[in-house]
């Protein structure tokens, strides 16, 4: 696993280019046995998507004030992906943006810090593993292997990504937390077996703005990883706040690292 200090993306990384092929954005609905409702997810399929290929999948999660559309409302992940793909800097991949508030009324309304709503972010682990991933893997031509599944997210979604990614090393090999929130498990519960994490994980990415009060949770995780010699990337953005400037830069850099180095499906 690389331990690098990354450079910020070029200024135009999230500007729409009309001279490159574009992926497609779709909204799908899946039956959730966990929640007992039909739930929505936004799906990006890459340029030149074909049912005869097989793709890796990134699950990309939102924060406490968002839903399955938050990444699209706050940034342009589809443009970032298209531009990287046009420059041959990423593998073609499917990106799934679910609603990570696993409860019957999963809208981002009312008091977003209600206990019931915060608990629904934890309940999403079961919805993801038992309902959404099986749905995606049935409906789309994807590689059904841990090394072809990544999970990343912002804030509450960053905490979810670290918790669910590190908690399920047989499901995910690439894990990223951007400005992870207080829902991030304490380090010795997050990484109870540093040896296993060291062996199984292909990438563990932690990023945060240094002006974000929540950086204490990223730093706590980073310190533990250093103490237990678990390779990871800790990327602190100078002047960065709790906002999409940090999250889109983190996404860009994370995308450039995942599903690489002779991974199944790479260089096909
Ligand atoms: C908290 C502070 C921030 C908290 C959650 C957040 C559940 C999440 C922020 C976000 O997702 O942007 O105390 O407790």
PDB file of C-alpha atoms and ligand atoms in Angstrom:
ATOM      1  CA  UNK A   1       0.000   0.000   0.000  1.00  0.00           C
ATOM      2  CA  UNK A   2       1.485   3.354  -0.933  1.00  0.00           C
ATOM      3  CA  UNK A   3       2.258   5.844   1.770  1.00  0.00           C
ATOM      4  CA  UNK A   4       2.559   9.029  -0.189  1.00  0.00           C
ATOM      5  CA  UNK A   5       1.925  12.668   0.239  1.00  0.00           C
ATOM      6  CA  UNK A   6      -0.348  13.542  -2.644  1.00  0.00           C
ATOM      7  CA  UNK A   7      -0.397  16.772  -4.553  1.00  0.00           C
ATOM      8  CA  UNK A   8      -3.528  18.843  -4.939  1.00  0.00           C
ATOM      9  CA  UNK A   9      -5.439  18.231  -8.166  1.00  0.00           C
ATOM     10  CA  UNK A  10      -5.011  20.534 -11.163  1.00  0.00           C
ATOM     11  CA  UNK A  11      -7.401  23.480 -11.146  1.00  0.00           C
ATOM     12  CA  UNK A  12      -9.570  22.159 -13.960  1.00  0.00           C
ATOM     13  CA  UNK A  13     -10.158  18.677 -12.534  1.00  0.00           C
ATOM     14  CA  UNK A  14     -13.851  19.351 -11.904  1.00  0.00           C
ATOM     15  CA  UNK A  15     -14.617  21.484 -14.977  1.00  0.00           C
ATOM     16  CA  UNK A  16     -16.948  19.977 -17.542  1.00  0.00           C
ATOM     17  CA  UNK A  17     -15.132  19.081 -20.751  1.00  0.00           C
ATOM     18  CA  UNK A  18     -17.126  18.809 -23.947  1.00  0.00           C
ATOM     19  CA  UNK A  19     -14.261  17.063 -25.765  1.00  0.00           C
ATOM     20  CA  UNK A  20     -14.352  13.867 -23.698  1.00  0.00           C
ATOM     21  CA  UNK A  21     -16.894  11.063 -23.385  1.00  0.00           C
ATOM     22  CA  UNK A  22     -19.255  11.224 -20.423  1.00  0.00           C
ATOM     23  CA  UNK A  23     -20.594   8.561 -18.129  1.00  0.00           C
ATOM     24  CA  UNK A  24     -24.241   8.341 -17.191  1.00  0.00           C
ATOM     25  CA  UNK A  25     -26.126   9.074 -13.992  1.00  0.00           C
ATOM     26  CA  UNK A  26     -29.201   7.059 -13.106  1.00  0.00           C
ATOM     27  CA  UNK A  27     -31.393   6.600 -10.058  1.00  0.00           C
ATOM     28  CA  UNK A  28     -32.252   3.029  -9.137  1.00  0.00           C
ATOM     29  CA  UNK A  29     -34.579   1.554  -6.540  1.00  0.00           C
ATOM     30  CA  UNK A  30     -33.886  -1.564  -4.512  1.00  0.00           C
ATOM     31  CA  UNK A  31     -35.924  -3.568  -2.022  1.00  0.00           C
ATOM     32  CA  UNK A  32     -34.409  -3.297   1.435  1.00  0.00           C
ATOM     33  CA  UNK A  33     -35.224  -6.162   3.778  1.00  0.00           C
ATOM     34  CA  UNK A  34     -33.268  -4.291   6.440  1.00  0.00           C
ATOM     35  CA  UNK A  35     -35.451  -1.180   6.371  1.00  0.00           C
ATOM     36  CA  UNK A  36     -38.610  -2.735   4.948  1.00  0.00           C
ATOM     37  CA  UNK A  37     -38.942  -0.158   2.174  1.00  0.00           C
ATOM     38  CA  UNK A  38     -37.841   0.443  -1.374  1.00  0.00           C
ATOM     39  CA  UNK A  39     -34.756   2.637  -1.278  1.00  0.00           C
ATOM     40  CA  UNK A  40     -33.011   4.865  -3.817  1.00  0.00           C
ATOM     41  CA  UNK A  41     -29.415   5.027  -4.971  1.00  0.00           C
ATOM     42  CA  UNK A  42     -27.744   7.166  -7.612  1.00  0.00           C
ATOM     43  CA  UNK A  43     -25.500   5.239  -9.992  1.00  0.00           C
ATOM     44  CA  UNK A  44     -22.689   6.479 -12.250  1.00  0.00           C
ATOM     45  CA  UNK A  45     -21.716   4.202 -15.097  1.00  0.00           C
ATOM     46  CA  UNK A  46     -18.494   5.100 -16.931  1.00  0.00           C
ATOM     47  CA  UNK A  47     -18.063   6.224 -20.557  1.00  0.00           C
ATOM     48  CA  UNK A  48     -18.212   3.260 -22.966  1.00  0.00           C
ATOM     49  CA  UNK A  49     -20.035   1.229 -20.341  1.00  0.00           C
ATOM     50  CA  UNK A  50     -20.790  -2.215 -21.705  1.00  0.00           C
ATOM     51  CA  UNK A  51     -22.697  -5.182 -20.282  1.00  0.00           C
ATOM     52  CA  UNK A  52     -19.988  -7.423 -21.668  1.00  0.00           C
ATOM     53  CA  UNK A  53     -17.293  -5.883 -19.455  1.00  0.00           C
ATOM     54  CA  UNK A  54     -17.008  -6.314 -15.712  1.00  0.00           C
ATOM     55  CA  UNK A  55     -16.372  -3.337 -13.475  1.00  0.00           C
ATOM     56  CA  UNK A  56     -15.172  -2.596  -9.957  1.00  0.00           C
ATOM     57  CA  UNK A  57     -17.546  -0.597  -7.760  1.00  0.00           C
ATOM     58  CA  UNK A  58     -17.026   2.377  -5.474  1.00  0.00           C
ATOM     59  CA  UNK A  59     -19.712   2.958  -2.826  1.00  0.00           C
ATOM     60  CA  UNK A  60     -19.648   6.717  -2.164  1.00  0.00           C
ATOM     61  CA  UNK A  61     -21.444   7.954   0.937  1.00  0.00           C
ATOM     62  CA  UNK A  62     -22.909  11.294   2.032  1.00  0.00           C
ATOM     63  CA  UNK A  63     -22.963  13.316   5.256  1.00  0.00           C
ATOM     64  CA  UNK A  64     -25.468  14.039   8.013  1.00  0.00           C
ATOM     65  CA  UNK A  65     -27.319  16.720   6.023  1.00  0.00           C
ATOM     66  CA  UNK A  66     -27.456  14.782   2.781  1.00  0.00           C
ATOM     67  CA  UNK A  67     -28.983  11.897   0.936  1.00  0.00           C
ATOM     68  CA  UNK A  68     -28.217   9.931  -2.234  1.00  0.00           C
ATOM     69  CA  UNK A  69     -28.036  13.221  -4.153  1.00  0.00           C
ATOM     70  CA  UNK A  70     -25.636  15.084  -1.865  1.00  0.00           C
ATOM     71  CA  UNK A  71     -22.496  14.410  -3.911  1.00  0.00           C
ATOM     72  CA  UNK A  72     -24.319  15.635  -7.026  1.00  0.00           C
ATOM     73  CA  UNK A  73     -25.688  18.704  -5.249  1.00  0.00           C
ATOM     74  CA  UNK A  74     -22.372  19.719  -3.706  1.00  0.00           C
ATOM     75  CA  UNK A  75     -19.971  18.772  -6.456  1.00  0.00           C
ATOM     76  CA  UNK A  76     -19.690  17.099  -9.829  1.00  0.00           C
ATOM     77  CA  UNK A  77     -18.334  13.613  -9.144  1.00  0.00           C
ATOM     78  CA  UNK A  78     -19.404  12.519 -12.643  1.00  0.00           C
ATOM     79  CA  UNK A  79     -17.235  15.271 -14.198  1.00  0.00           C
ATOM     80  CA  UNK A  80     -14.276  14.409 -11.955  1.00  0.00           C
ATOM     81  CA  UNK A  81     -14.635  10.754 -12.996  1.00  0.00           C
ATOM     82  CA  UNK A  82     -15.060  11.529 -16.711  1.00  0.00           C
ATOM     83  CA  UNK A  83     -11.991  13.806 -16.735  1.00  0.00           C
ATOM     84  CA  UNK A  84      -9.809  11.274 -14.934  1.00  0.00           C
ATOM     85  CA  UNK A  85     -10.989   8.527 -17.262  1.00  0.00           C
ATOM     86  CA  UNK A  86     -10.259  10.647 -20.350  1.00  0.00           C
ATOM     87  CA  UNK A  87      -6.694  11.088 -19.116  1.00  0.00           C
ATOM     88  CA  UNK A  88      -6.366   7.383 -18.480  1.00  0.00           C
ATOM     89  CA  UNK A  89      -5.760   8.005 -14.783  1.00  0.00           C
ATOM     90  CA  UNK A  90      -8.469   5.737 -13.377  1.00  0.00           C
ATOM     91  CA  UNK A  91      -9.952   2.364 -14.066  1.00  0.00           C
ATOM     92  CA  UNK A  92     -13.443   2.425 -15.517  1.00  0.00           C
ATOM     93  CA  UNK A  93     -15.704   1.890 -12.525  1.00  0.00           C
ATOM     94  CA  UNK A  94     -19.294   2.032 -11.384  1.00  0.00           C
ATOM     95  CA  UNK A  95     -19.982   4.471  -8.559  1.00  0.00           C
ATOM     96  CA  UNK A  96     -22.957   3.878  -6.281  1.00  0.00           C
ATOM     97  CA  UNK A  97     -24.235   6.778  -4.193  1.00  0.00           C
ATOM     98  CA  UNK A  98     -26.776   5.357  -1.734  1.00  0.00           C
ATOM     99  CA  UNK A  99     -28.920   6.933   0.937  1.00  0.00           C
ATOM    100  CA  UNK A 100     -26.956   6.083   4.084  1.00  0.00           C
ATOM    101  CA  UNK A 101     -29.757   6.886   6.531  1.00  0.00           C
ATOM    102  CA  UNK A 102     -31.294   3.434   6.790  1.00  0.00           C
ATOM    103  CA  UNK A 103     -34.764   4.205   8.139  1.00  0.00           C
ATOM    104  CA  UNK A 104     -38.261   4.334   6.671  1.00  0.00           C
ATOM    105  CA  UNK A 105     -38.287   8.100   6.287  1.00  0.00           C
ATOM    106  CA  UNK A 106     -34.737   8.600   5.080  1.00  0.00           C
ATOM    107  CA  UNK A 107     -35.120  12.213   3.972  1.00  0.00           C
ATOM    108  CA  UNK A 108     -32.675  14.824   5.251  1.00  0.00           C
ATOM    109  CA  UNK A 109     -35.362  16.834   7.074  1.00  0.00           C
ATOM    110  CA  UNK A 110     -36.078  17.908  10.650  1.00  0.00           C
ATOM    111  CA  UNK A 111     -33.421  17.621  13.328  1.00  0.00           C
ATOM    112  CA  UNK A 112     -30.656  15.787  11.513  1.00  0.00           C
ATOM    113  CA  UNK A 113     -28.914  15.051  14.816  1.00  0.00           C
ATOM    114  CA  UNK A 114     -31.939  13.136  16.243  1.00  0.00           C
ATOM    115  CA  UNK A 115     -30.764   9.935  17.867  1.00  0.00           C
ATOM    116  CA  UNK A 116     -33.014   7.903  15.596  1.00  0.00           C
ATOM    117  CA  UNK A 117     -31.487   9.507  12.494  1.00  0.00           C
ATOM    118  CA  UNK A 118     -27.906   9.134  13.709  1.00  0.00           C
ATOM    119  CA  UNK A 119     -28.566   5.467  14.538  1.00  0.00           C
ATOM    120  CA  UNK A 120     -29.884   4.977  11.020  1.00  0.00           C
ATOM    121  CA  UNK A 121     -26.396   5.757   9.705  1.00  0.00           C
ATOM    122  CA  UNK A 122     -25.126   2.769  11.710  1.00  0.00           C
ATOM    123  CA  UNK A 123     -28.046   0.594  10.572  1.00  0.00           C
ATOM    124  CA  UNK A 124     -26.985   1.235   6.983  1.00  0.00           C
ATOM    125  CA  UNK A 125     -24.219  -1.342   7.398  1.00  0.00           C
ATOM    126  CA  UNK A 126     -26.796  -4.132   7.164  1.00  0.00           C
ATOM    127  CA  UNK A 127     -28.723  -2.480   4.337  1.00  0.00           C
ATOM    128  CA  UNK A 128     -25.467  -2.101   2.401  1.00  0.00           C
ATOM    129  CA  UNK A 129     -24.201  -5.634   2.953  1.00  0.00           C
ATOM    130  CA  UNK A 130     -27.484  -7.532   2.738  1.00  0.00           C
ATOM    131  CA  UNK A 131     -29.589  -5.480   0.347  1.00  0.00           C
ATOM    132  CA  UNK A 132     -27.715  -2.915  -1.741  1.00  0.00           C
ATOM    133  CA  UNK A 133     -24.523  -4.794  -2.658  1.00  0.00           C
ATOM    134  CA  UNK A 134     -26.451  -7.952  -3.677  1.00  0.00           C
ATOM    135  CA  UNK A 135     -28.810  -5.770  -5.749  1.00  0.00           C
ATOM    136  CA  UNK A 136     -25.921  -3.999  -7.509  1.00  0.00           C
ATOM    137  CA  UNK A 137     -24.111  -7.253  -8.132  1.00  0.00           C
ATOM    138  CA  UNK A 138     -27.203  -8.779  -9.704  1.00  0.00           C
ATOM    139  CA  UNK A 139     -28.198  -5.793 -11.819  1.00  0.00           C
ATOM    140  CA  UNK A 140     -24.788  -4.604 -13.083  1.00  0.00           C
ATOM    141  CA  UNK A 141     -21.818  -6.364 -14.655  1.00  0.00           C
ATOM    142  CA  UNK A 142     -19.439  -6.063 -11.730  1.00  0.00           C
ATOM    143  CA  UNK A 143     -16.486  -7.970 -10.337  1.00  0.00           C
ATOM    144  CA  UNK A 144     -17.706  -9.670  -7.182  1.00  0.00           C
ATOM    145  CA  UNK A 145     -14.477  -9.611  -5.206  1.00  0.00           C
ATOM    146  CA  UNK A 146     -13.226  -7.630  -2.266  1.00  0.00           C
ATOM    147  CA  UNK A 147     -10.391  -6.167  -4.350  1.00  0.00           C
ATOM    148  CA  UNK A 148     -12.983  -4.737  -6.718  1.00  0.00           C
ATOM    149  CA  UNK A 149     -15.042  -3.013  -4.028  1.00  0.00           C
ATOM    150  CA  UNK A 150     -14.165   0.366  -2.540  1.00  0.00           C
ATOM    151  CA  UNK A 151     -16.015   2.440   0.032  1.00  0.00           C
ATOM    152  CA  UNK A 152     -15.519   6.128   0.768  1.00  0.00           C
ATOM    153  CA  UNK A 153     -17.570   8.980   2.072  1.00  0.00           C
ATOM    154  CA  UNK A 154     -17.701  12.415   3.600  1.00  0.00           C
ATOM    155  CA  UNK A 155     -18.230  13.153   7.288  1.00  0.00           C
ATOM    156  CA  UNK A 156     -20.926  10.767   8.601  1.00  0.00           C
ATOM    157  CA  UNK A 157     -20.266   8.848   5.381  1.00  0.00           C
ATOM    158  CA  UNK A 158     -16.547   8.929   6.148  1.00  0.00           C
ATOM    159  CA  UNK A 159     -17.210   7.400   9.555  1.00  0.00           C
ATOM    160  CA  UNK A 160     -19.462   4.812   7.904  1.00  0.00           C
ATOM    161  CA  UNK A 161     -16.802   4.017   5.310  1.00  0.00           C
ATOM    162  CA  UNK A 162     -14.100   3.468   7.918  1.00  0.00           C
ATOM    163  CA  UNK A 163     -16.442   1.478  10.185  1.00  0.00           C
ATOM    164  CA  UNK A 164     -17.943  -0.712   7.465  1.00  0.00           C
ATOM    165  CA  UNK A 165     -14.827  -0.965   5.296  1.00  0.00           C
ATOM    166  CA  UNK A 166     -12.425  -1.869   8.084  1.00  0.00           C
ATOM    167  CA  UNK A 167     -15.106  -3.943   9.814  1.00  0.00           C
ATOM    168  CA  UNK A 168     -15.666  -6.069   6.715  1.00  0.00           C
ATOM    169  CA  UNK A 169     -12.220  -6.770   5.251  1.00  0.00           C
ATOM    170  CA  UNK A 170     -13.639  -9.647   3.221  1.00  0.00           C
ATOM    171  CA  UNK A 171     -15.994  -7.241   1.439  1.00  0.00           C
ATOM    172  CA  UNK A 172     -13.879  -4.110   0.842  1.00  0.00           C
ATOM    173  CA  UNK A 173     -10.179  -3.687   0.046  1.00  0.00           C
ATOM    174  CA  UNK A 174     -10.102   0.094  -0.592  1.00  0.00           C
ATOM    175  CA  UNK A 175     -11.373   2.393   2.151  1.00  0.00           C
ATOM    176  CA  UNK A 176     -11.523   6.173   2.416  1.00  0.00           C
ATOM    177  CA  UNK A 177     -12.773   8.547   5.102  1.00  0.00           C
ATOM    178  CA  UNK A 178     -13.059  12.243   4.197  1.00  0.00           C
ATOM    179  CA  UNK A 179     -13.522  14.559   7.228  1.00  0.00           C
ATOM    180  CA  UNK A 180     -14.887  11.603   9.152  1.00  0.00           C
ATOM    181  CA  UNK A 181     -17.476  12.401  11.839  1.00  0.00           C
ATOM    182  CA  UNK A 182     -17.767  11.318  15.512  1.00  0.00           C
ATOM    183  CA  UNK A 183     -19.527   8.144  14.349  1.00  0.00           C
ATOM    184  CA  UNK A 184     -16.047   6.798  13.496  1.00  0.00           C
ATOM    185  CA  UNK A 185     -15.440   3.867  15.845  1.00  0.00           C
ATOM    186  CA  UNK A 186     -12.711   4.357  18.435  1.00  0.00           C
ATOM    187  CA  UNK A 187      -9.437   3.036  17.045  1.00  0.00           C
ATOM    188  CA  UNK A 188      -9.181  -0.223  18.961  1.00  0.00           C
ATOM    189  CA  UNK A 189     -12.695  -1.142  17.828  1.00  0.00           C
ATOM    190  CA  UNK A 190     -12.133   0.177  14.327  1.00  0.00           C
ATOM    191  CA  UNK A 191      -8.912  -1.774  13.842  1.00  0.00           C
ATOM    192  CA  UNK A 192      -8.963  -4.535  16.477  1.00  0.00           C
ATOM    193  CA  UNK A 193      -6.584  -6.674  14.436  1.00  0.00           C
ATOM    194  CA  UNK A 194      -3.930  -4.420  12.865  1.00  0.00           C
ATOM    195  CA  UNK A 195      -2.205  -7.445  11.365  1.00  0.00           C
ATOM    196  CA  UNK A 196      -5.307  -8.432   9.398  1.00  0.00           C
ATOM    197  CA  UNK A 197      -5.880  -4.842   8.252  1.00  0.00           C
ATOM    198  CA  UNK A 198      -2.244  -4.615   7.180  1.00  0.00           C
ATOM    199  CA  UNK A 199      -2.539  -7.792   5.157  1.00  0.00           C
ATOM    200  CA  UNK A 200      -5.924  -7.384   3.546  1.00  0.00           C
ATOM    201  CA  UNK A 201      -6.371  -3.716   2.839  1.00  0.00           C
ATOM    202  CA  UNK A 202      -5.107  -2.332  -0.446  1.00  0.00           C
ATOM    203  CA  UNK A 203      -5.670   1.288   0.541  1.00  0.00           C
ATOM    204  CA  UNK A 204      -6.646   3.106   3.693  1.00  0.00           C
ATOM    205  CA  UNK A 205      -7.149   6.800   3.032  1.00  0.00           C
ATOM    206  CA  UNK A 206      -7.894   9.428   5.688  1.00  0.00           C
ATOM    207  CA  UNK A 207      -8.207  13.091   4.764  1.00  0.00           C
ATOM    208  CA  UNK A 208      -9.458  16.233   6.474  1.00  0.00           C
ATOM    209  CA  UNK A 209      -9.133  20.011   6.363  1.00  0.00           C
ATOM    210  CA  UNK A 210      -6.961  21.406   9.134  1.00  0.00           C
ATOM    211  CA  UNK A 211      -9.629  24.041   9.927  1.00  0.00           C
ATOM    212  CA  UNK A 212     -12.300  21.373  10.506  1.00  0.00           C
ATOM    213  CA  UNK A 213     -13.111  20.727  14.191  1.00  0.00           C
ATOM    214  CA  UNK A 214     -13.798  17.110  13.307  1.00  0.00           C
ATOM    215  CA  UNK A 215     -10.124  16.578  12.449  1.00  0.00           C
ATOM    216  CA  UNK A 216      -9.704  15.128  15.948  1.00  0.00           C
ATOM    217  CA  UNK A 217     -11.389  11.938  14.709  1.00  0.00           C
ATOM    218  CA  UNK A 218      -9.112  11.599  11.672  1.00  0.00           C
ATOM    219  CA  UNK A 219      -6.034  12.378  13.765  1.00  0.00           C
ATOM    220  CA  UNK A 220      -7.026   9.846  16.430  1.00  0.00           C
ATOM    221  CA  UNK A 221      -7.330   7.143  13.771  1.00  0.00           C
ATOM    222  CA  UNK A 222      -4.081   8.193  12.093  1.00  0.00           C
ATOM    223  CA  UNK A 223      -2.156   8.164  15.390  1.00  0.00           C
ATOM    224  CA  UNK A 224      -3.343   4.646  16.142  1.00  0.00           C
ATOM    225  CA  UNK A 225      -2.434   3.453  12.646  1.00  0.00           C
ATOM    226  CA  UNK A 226       1.055   4.881  13.041  1.00  0.00           C
ATOM    227  CA  UNK A 227       1.452   3.282  16.472  1.00  0.00           C
ATOM    228  CA  UNK A 228       0.365  -0.090  15.063  1.00  0.00           C
ATOM    229  CA  UNK A 229       2.314   0.300  11.835  1.00  0.00           C
ATOM    230  CA  UNK A 230      -0.689   0.002   9.548  1.00  0.00           C
ATOM    231  CA  UNK A 231       0.156   1.625   6.188  1.00  0.00           C
ATOM    232  CA  UNK A 232      -2.261   4.378   5.232  1.00  0.00           C
ATOM    233  CA  UNK A 233      -2.454   7.814   3.702  1.00  0.00           C
ATOM    234  CA  UNK A 234      -3.183  10.726   6.004  1.00  0.00           C
ATOM    235  CA  UNK A 235      -3.862  13.745   3.830  1.00  0.00           C
ATOM    236  CA  UNK A 236      -4.435  17.029   5.655  1.00  0.00           C
ATOM    237  CA  UNK A 237      -5.600  19.947   3.547  1.00  0.00           C
ATOM    238  CA  UNK A 238      -4.155  23.258   4.761  1.00  0.00           C
ATOM    239  CA  UNK A 239      -6.899  25.836   5.268  1.00  0.00           C
ATOM    240  CA  UNK A 240      -9.533  23.184   4.552  1.00  0.00           C
ATOM    241  CA  UNK A 241     -12.949  23.423   6.229  1.00  0.00           C
ATOM    242  CA  UNK A 242     -15.858  21.007   6.543  1.00  0.00           C
ATOM    243  CA  UNK A 243     -16.995  21.439   2.957  1.00  0.00           C
ATOM    244  CA  UNK A 244     -16.980  20.208  -0.615  1.00  0.00           C
ATOM    245  CA  UNK A 245     -13.644  21.859  -1.389  1.00  0.00           C
ATOM    246  CA  UNK A 246     -12.075  19.219   0.821  1.00  0.00           C
ATOM    247  CA  UNK A 247     -14.416  16.422  -0.305  1.00  0.00           C
ATOM    248  CA  UNK A 248     -14.003  16.881  -4.048  1.00  0.00           C
ATOM    249  CA  UNK A 249     -10.219  17.085  -3.727  1.00  0.00           C
ATOM    250  CA  UNK A 250     -10.271  13.964  -1.558  1.00  0.00           C
ATOM    251  CA  UNK A 251     -12.467  12.166  -4.067  1.00  0.00           C
ATOM    252  CA  UNK A 252     -10.159  13.080  -6.943  1.00  0.00           C
ATOM    253  CA  UNK A 253      -7.073  11.800  -5.125  1.00  0.00           C
ATOM    254  CA  UNK A 254      -8.782   8.670  -3.781  1.00  0.00           C
ATOM    255  CA  UNK A 255     -10.100   7.766  -7.251  1.00  0.00           C
ATOM    256  CA  UNK A 256      -6.572   7.891  -8.646  1.00  0.00           C
ATOM    257  CA  UNK A 257      -5.429   5.204  -6.221  1.00  0.00           C
ATOM    258  CA  UNK A 258      -8.188   2.611  -6.221  1.00  0.00           C
ATOM    259  CA  UNK A 259      -8.464  -0.585  -8.269  1.00  0.00           C
ATOM    260  CA  UNK A 260      -4.874  -0.241  -9.453  1.00  0.00           C
ATOM    261  CA  UNK A 261      -1.738  -2.409  -9.772  1.00  0.00           C
ATOM    262  CA  UNK A 262      -2.748  -5.532 -11.576  1.00  0.00           C
ATOM    263  CA  UNK A 263      -6.105  -5.659  -9.877  1.00  0.00           C
ATOM    264  CA  UNK A 264      -8.736  -7.983 -11.332  1.00  0.00           C
ATOM    265  CA  UNK A 265     -10.340  -6.082 -14.161  1.00  0.00           C
ATOM    266  CA  UNK A 266      -7.435  -3.681 -14.597  1.00  0.00           C
ATOM    267  CA  UNK A 267      -5.655  -3.252 -17.900  1.00  0.00           C
ATOM    268  CA  UNK A 268      -8.203  -5.541 -19.533  1.00  0.00           C
TER     269      UNK A 268
HETATM  270  C1  LIG B   1     -21.473  15.557  15.368  1.00  0.00           C
HETATM  271  C2  LIG B   1     -20.861  16.482  14.545  1.00  0.00           C
HETATM  272  C3  LIG B   1     -20.911  16.327  13.163  1.00  0.00           C
HETATM  273  C4  LIG B   1     -22.145  14.457  14.800  1.00  0.00           C
HETATM  274  C5  LIG B   1     -22.182  14.311  13.433  1.00  0.00           C
HETATM  275  C6  LIG B   1     -21.573  15.239  12.606  1.00  0.00           C
HETATM  276  C7  LIG B   1     -23.491  12.561  15.154  1.00  0.00           C
HETATM  277  C8  LIG B   1     -21.664  15.037  11.169  1.00  0.00           C
HETATM  278  C9  LIG B   1     -21.370  15.978  10.251  1.00  0.00           C
HETATM  279  C10 LIG B   1     -21.557  15.710   8.805  1.00  0.00           C
HETATM  280  O1  LIG B   1     -21.938  14.594   8.395  1.00  0.00           O
HETATM  281  O2  LIG B   1     -21.305  16.643   8.035  1.00  0.00           O
HETATM  282  O3  LIG B   1     -21.450  15.681  16.708  1.00  0.00           O
HETATM  283  O4  LIG B   1     -22.729  13.572  15.662  1.00  0.00           O
END
